[in-house]
Amino acid sequence: MSEDEFKAAMARLTAGVVLVTAFDPDEGPHGEDVGMTATAFMSVSLEPPMVLVSVRDGSRMDELLERQPLWAAAVLAGDQRQTAGRFAMKGRLSDRLLFQEVPHSRGPVSGAPLVDDALAVVECRTERRVPAGDHTLVIARVLSSALPHTADGGPLTYYQGRYRGLD
């Protein structure tokens, strides 16, 4: 099987879209917020509450989560395509500039940015990192959760290489 065949097969799988965020206290004089769009995110356990996210080896988020265990994930709403796209771009502007345009608050548990209009947000602490090919599976305990989105509407999904609402 070729890489292209595998990518085409996986493009047929619809995935939810989350914005993974963390605060890097070691970046700059006052620290810096870091964000990454992810579609490989899932609930792992109810007792205790745990989630899993897959991050690319060597990415900024991978490096940060290796040394800083607290982070958050926001389940994006269908009208948040622009946010997902901005944090998925390769060679993008600094995350500091991207967060200036995304309404958010600071997570009281993780210190990570929490997107204001997300369908749900969870604050997490990494419990285990598992190497998996060119990615690392980050398994974390959920320390808090909230449902900040007040408008009607569904989640943002990713299917066949495009962001889509669930309409």
PDB file of N, CA and C in Angstrom, residues 56 60 79 111:
ATOM      1  N   ARG A  56       2.274  15.388  16.031  1.00  0.00           N
ATOM      2  CA  ARG A  56       3.391  15.036  15.146  1.00  0.00           C
ATOM      3  C   ARG A  56       4.707  15.150  15.903  1.00  0.00           C
ATOM      4  N   ARG A  60       6.120  21.753  17.511  1.00  0.00           N
ATOM      5  CA  ARG A  60       6.226  22.614  18.689  1.00  0.00           C
ATOM      6  C   ARG A  60       5.354  22.083  19.833  1.00  0.00           C
ATOM      7  N   ASP A  79     -18.957  26.959  13.039  1.00  0.00           N
ATOM      8  CA  ASP A  79     -18.629  28.301  12.547  1.00  0.00           C
ATOM      9  C   ASP A  79     -17.204  28.738  12.915  1.00  0.00           C
ATOM     10  N   GLY A 111      -3.822  26.823  32.832  1.00  0.00           N
ATOM     11  CA  GLY A 111      -3.170  28.042  32.385  1.00  0.00           C
ATOM     12  C   GLY A 111      -3.208  28.203  30.881  1.00  0.00           C
TER      13      GLY A 111
END
